[in-house]
Amino acid sequence: MFSVFLMPVVVLNMACEMVFVLQQRLVAQGVRTEKAAKVLSDIVAAVFEPVFLDSLFEPQQVTSQESLAKIFERLAHASIMRLSENSMSKLLDLMSMSFKYQIMSLAYPSELSLVSENHFVAVREIIESNAAAAALVTAGIERFHARYDDLTWGDWDQLRQSLLQVFKDRRTKISLFLQQHMQGTDGKFIVNL
């Protein structure tokens, strides 16, 4: 039943992970601050654009991994930045595995709401110099709360279990996770609760 409410959780949280990764890459590549801010603001504005959110918040099953990849490719290319197919694939792996680790690390399923809130607030802080994009994020946060704030503990547990099903076959090894002993060489996470 709750799998029809997964799309906003999956897409918005992974999109926030995308913004975090891209911000780090833009800094590492020495992209001018103004240009980096424009790229990130354009992407965030596309993620939290009201028509896109309308489509996400419609009750629906989570689409295939390939369809999710197309969504994120479109969002990443909402700016002047272009990623090669290989770079986009690596970005998707990092986004997916980062969010999967966060889901697996929850002590309580309802903490998923806090994880999402933290993502949204952090993204809003990244693009705060663009008032229009920041306002879109704020509206997105309000919409998220309107949908999910009344869930019971059992509802959150069902959502968490459904999310784990979405990512169950994802075992991409991420060097940072391997170095910090958060992931085994088989790609499985090592979670200490």
Tab-separated table of C-alpha atoms in Angstrom:
chain	number	residue	atom	x	y	z
A	1	MET	CA	0.000	0.000	0.000
A	2	PHE	CA	2.642	2.544	0.999
A	3	SER	CA	4.751	1.788	-2.048
A	4	VAL	CA	2.556	4.261	-3.962
A	5	PHE	CA	3.936	7.027	-1.714
A	6	LEU	CA	7.609	6.206	-2.302
A	7	MET	CA	8.380	8.339	-5.358
A	8	PRO	CA	8.706	11.667	-3.505
A	9	VAL	CA	10.903	10.056	-0.845
A	10	VAL	CA	13.153	8.326	-3.366
A	11	VAL	CA	13.463	11.116	-5.912
A	12	LEU	CA	13.741	14.086	-3.551
A	13	ASN	CA	16.278	12.468	-1.233
A	14	MET	CA	18.389	11.150	-4.096
A	15	ALA	CA	18.186	14.521	-5.838
A	16	CYS	CA	19.516	16.161	-2.693
A	17	GLU	CA	22.367	13.635	-2.649
A	18	MET	CA	23.019	14.597	-6.276
A	19	VAL	CA	23.288	18.268	-5.309
A	20	PHE	CA	25.751	17.434	-2.512
A	21	VAL	CA	27.964	15.388	-4.836
A	22	LEU	CA	27.854	17.967	-7.636
A	23	GLN	CA	28.687	20.770	-5.218
A	24	GLN	CA	31.795	18.882	-4.098
A	25	ARG	CA	32.799	18.148	-7.706
A	26	LEU	CA	32.365	21.769	-8.792
A	27	VAL	CA	34.560	22.935	-5.908
A	28	ALA	CA	37.175	20.230	-6.616
A	29	GLN	CA	37.275	21.261	-10.284
A	30	GLY	CA	37.792	24.903	-9.363
A	31	VAL	CA	34.612	26.131	-11.050
A	32	ARG	CA	34.002	29.812	-10.294
A	33	THR	CA	31.696	30.345	-7.325
A	34	GLU	CA	29.096	32.262	-9.362
A	35	LYS	CA	28.953	29.618	-12.083
A	36	ALA	CA	28.749	26.774	-9.536
A	37	ALA	CA	25.938	28.580	-7.710
A	38	LYS	CA	24.043	28.986	-10.997
A	39	VAL	CA	24.443	25.296	-11.882
A	40	LEU	CA	23.263	24.135	-8.464
A	41	SER	CA	20.387	26.641	-8.316
A	42	ASP	CA	19.153	25.546	-11.738
A	43	ILE	CA	19.191	21.891	-10.699
A	44	VAL	CA	17.473	22.572	-7.367
A	45	ALA	CA	14.832	24.706	-9.093
A	46	ALA	CA	14.120	21.811	-11.483
A	47	VAL	CA	13.856	19.318	-8.605
A	48	PHE	CA	11.432	21.461	-6.593
A	49	GLU	CA	9.521	22.914	-9.559
A	50	PRO	CA	5.785	22.692	-8.717
A	51	VAL	CA	4.709	20.782	-11.853
A	52	PHE	CA	7.475	18.214	-11.303
A	53	LEU	CA	6.443	17.882	-7.645
A	54	ASP	CA	2.809	17.427	-8.746
A	55	SER	CA	3.890	14.438	-10.828
A	56	LEU	CA	6.010	13.012	-7.995
A	57	PHE	CA	3.292	13.302	-5.380
A	58	GLU	CA	0.716	11.465	-7.478
A	59	PRO	CA	0.207	7.995	-5.951
A	60	GLN	CA	2.302	5.672	-8.111
A	61	GLN	CA	4.684	2.758	-7.951
A	62	VAL	CA	8.394	3.503	-8.020
A	63	THR	CA	9.526	3.242	-11.593
A	64	SER	CA	12.364	1.022	-12.767
A	65	GLN	CA	15.990	1.853	-12.067
A	66	GLU	CA	16.317	2.835	-15.735
A	67	SER	CA	13.403	5.277	-15.475
A	68	LEU	CA	14.829	6.744	-12.276
A	69	ALA	CA	18.155	7.185	-14.072
A	70	LYS	CA	16.397	9.139	-16.836
A	71	ILE	CA	14.721	11.388	-14.249
A	72	PHE	CA	18.052	12.190	-12.621
A	73	GLU	CA	19.790	12.693	-15.949
A	74	ARG	CA	17.123	15.233	-16.905
A	75	LEU	CA	17.458	16.972	-13.528
A	76	ALA	CA	21.266	17.043	-13.693
A	77	HIS	CA	21.082	18.555	-17.159
A	78	ALA	CA	18.610	21.255	-16.101
A	79	SER	CA	21.626	23.533	-15.878
A	80	ILE	CA	24.395	24.430	-18.305
A	81	MET	CA	26.439	21.517	-16.949
A	82	ARG	CA	26.647	18.336	-19.012
A	83	LEU	CA	27.746	14.975	-17.677
A	84	SER	CA	29.106	12.152	-19.771
A	85	GLU	CA	27.283	8.829	-19.653
A	86	ASN	CA	30.060	7.409	-17.462
A	87	SER	CA	29.978	10.369	-15.053
A	88	MET	CA	26.197	10.161	-14.811
A	89	SER	CA	26.403	6.437	-14.067
A	90	LYS	CA	28.928	7.022	-11.283
A	91	LEU	CA	26.817	9.861	-9.895
A	92	LEU	CA	23.737	7.612	-9.801
A	93	ASP	CA	25.694	4.872	-8.038
A	94	LEU	CA	26.935	7.301	-5.401
A	95	MET	CA	23.480	8.847	-4.907
A	96	SER	CA	21.803	5.441	-4.617
A	97	MET	CA	24.335	3.915	-2.287
A	98	SER	CA	24.456	7.006	-0.054
A	99	PHE	CA	20.689	7.037	0.364
A	100	LYS	CA	20.568	3.251	0.813
A	101	TYR	CA	23.126	3.506	3.627
A	102	GLN	CA	21.066	6.206	5.329
A	103	ILE	CA	17.911	4.069	5.098
A	104	MET	CA	19.726	1.051	6.513
A	105	SER	CA	21.226	3.111	9.344
A	106	LEU	CA	17.903	4.325	10.736
A	107	ALA	CA	17.393	3.301	14.351
A	108	TYR	CA	13.670	3.966	13.932
A	109	PRO	CA	11.770	4.051	10.633
A	110	SER	CA	10.238	7.454	11.442
A	111	GLU	CA	13.759	8.934	11.334
A	112	LEU	CA	13.320	8.860	7.565
A	113	SER	CA	11.354	12.087	7.983
A	114	LEU	CA	14.350	13.692	9.721
A	115	VAL	CA	16.761	12.435	7.075
A	116	SER	CA	14.560	13.986	4.395
A	117	GLU	CA	14.187	17.254	6.310
A	118	ASN	CA	17.964	17.465	6.793
A	119	HIS	CA	18.500	16.911	3.071
A	120	PHE	CA	16.028	19.617	2.095
A	121	VAL	CA	17.350	22.180	4.570
A	122	ALA	CA	20.973	21.529	3.555
A	123	VAL	CA	20.110	21.949	-0.122
A	124	ARG	CA	18.242	25.170	0.619
A	125	GLU	CA	21.326	26.479	2.434
A	126	ILE	CA	23.531	25.597	-0.551
A	127	ILE	CA	21.413	27.705	-2.923
A	128	GLU	CA	20.234	30.357	-0.456
A	129	SER	CA	21.687	33.149	-2.604
A	130	ASN	CA	18.981	32.356	-5.172
A	131	ALA	CA	15.783	33.457	-3.411
A	132	ALA	CA	13.468	31.971	-6.049
A	133	ALA	CA	15.070	28.509	-5.865
A	134	ALA	CA	15.162	28.668	-2.049
A	135	ALA	CA	11.430	29.491	-2.021
A	136	LEU	CA	10.762	26.438	-4.200
A	137	VAL	CA	12.613	24.248	-1.693
A	138	THR	CA	10.604	25.730	1.178
A	139	ALA	CA	7.362	24.978	-0.684
A	140	GLY	CA	8.631	21.442	-1.334
A	141	ILE	CA	9.364	20.959	2.366
A	142	GLU	CA	5.831	22.070	3.219
A	143	ARG	CA	4.401	19.675	0.666
A	144	PHE	CA	6.512	16.812	2.037
A	145	HIS	CA	5.250	17.518	5.563
A	146	ALA	CA	1.646	17.692	4.367
A	147	ARG	CA	1.979	14.189	2.876
A	148	TYR	CA	4.066	12.433	5.510
A	149	ASP	CA	3.631	14.124	8.911
A	150	ASP	CA	0.530	12.131	9.860
A	151	LEU	CA	2.083	8.715	9.241
A	152	THR	CA	2.132	6.297	12.148
A	153	TRP	CA	5.213	4.396	13.259
A	154	GLY	CA	3.855	1.370	11.403
A	155	ASP	CA	3.374	3.446	8.248
A	156	TRP	CA	6.992	4.613	8.434
A	157	ASP	CA	8.112	1.023	8.906
A	158	GLN	CA	6.230	-0.032	5.764
A	159	LEU	CA	7.766	2.878	3.850
A	160	ARG	CA	11.245	1.943	5.034
A	161	GLN	CA	10.761	-1.693	4.058
A	162	SER	CA	9.477	-0.632	0.636
A	163	LEU	CA	12.496	1.656	0.188
A	164	LEU	CA	14.860	-1.167	1.061
A	165	GLN	CA	13.173	-3.252	-1.641
A	166	VAL	CA	13.868	-0.495	-4.189
A	167	PHE	CA	17.599	-0.621	-3.389
A	168	LYS	CA	17.997	-4.308	-2.468
A	169	ASP	CA	19.975	-5.212	-5.593
A	170	ARG	CA	22.245	-2.155	-5.415
A	171	ARG	CA	25.673	-3.225	-4.154
A	172	THR	CA	27.996	-0.857	-5.934
A	173	LYS	CA	31.260	-0.527	-4.073
A	174	ILE	CA	31.989	3.091	-3.133
A	175	SER	CA	35.617	3.814	-2.268
A	176	LEU	CA	34.768	6.214	0.562
A	177	PHE	CA	32.479	3.633	2.186
A	178	LEU	CA	35.105	0.916	1.755
A	179	GLN	CA	37.850	3.114	3.260
A	180	GLN	CA	35.685	3.933	6.270
A	181	HIS	CA	34.732	0.246	6.718
A	182	MET	CA	31.066	1.076	6.130
A	183	GLN	CA	30.918	-1.371	3.225
A	184	GLY	CA	32.392	-4.805	2.685
A	185	THR	CA	34.274	-5.868	-0.431
A	186	ASP	CA	31.101	-7.660	-1.578
A	187	GLY	CA	29.276	-4.315	-1.682
A	188	LYS	CA	27.122	-5.041	1.360
A	189	PHE	CA	26.903	-2.338	4.016
A	190	ILE	CA	28.229	-2.775	7.528
A	191	VAL	CA	25.740	-1.014	9.761
A	192	ASN	CA	26.235	-0.596	13.489
A	193	LEU	CA	23.020	0.499	15.139
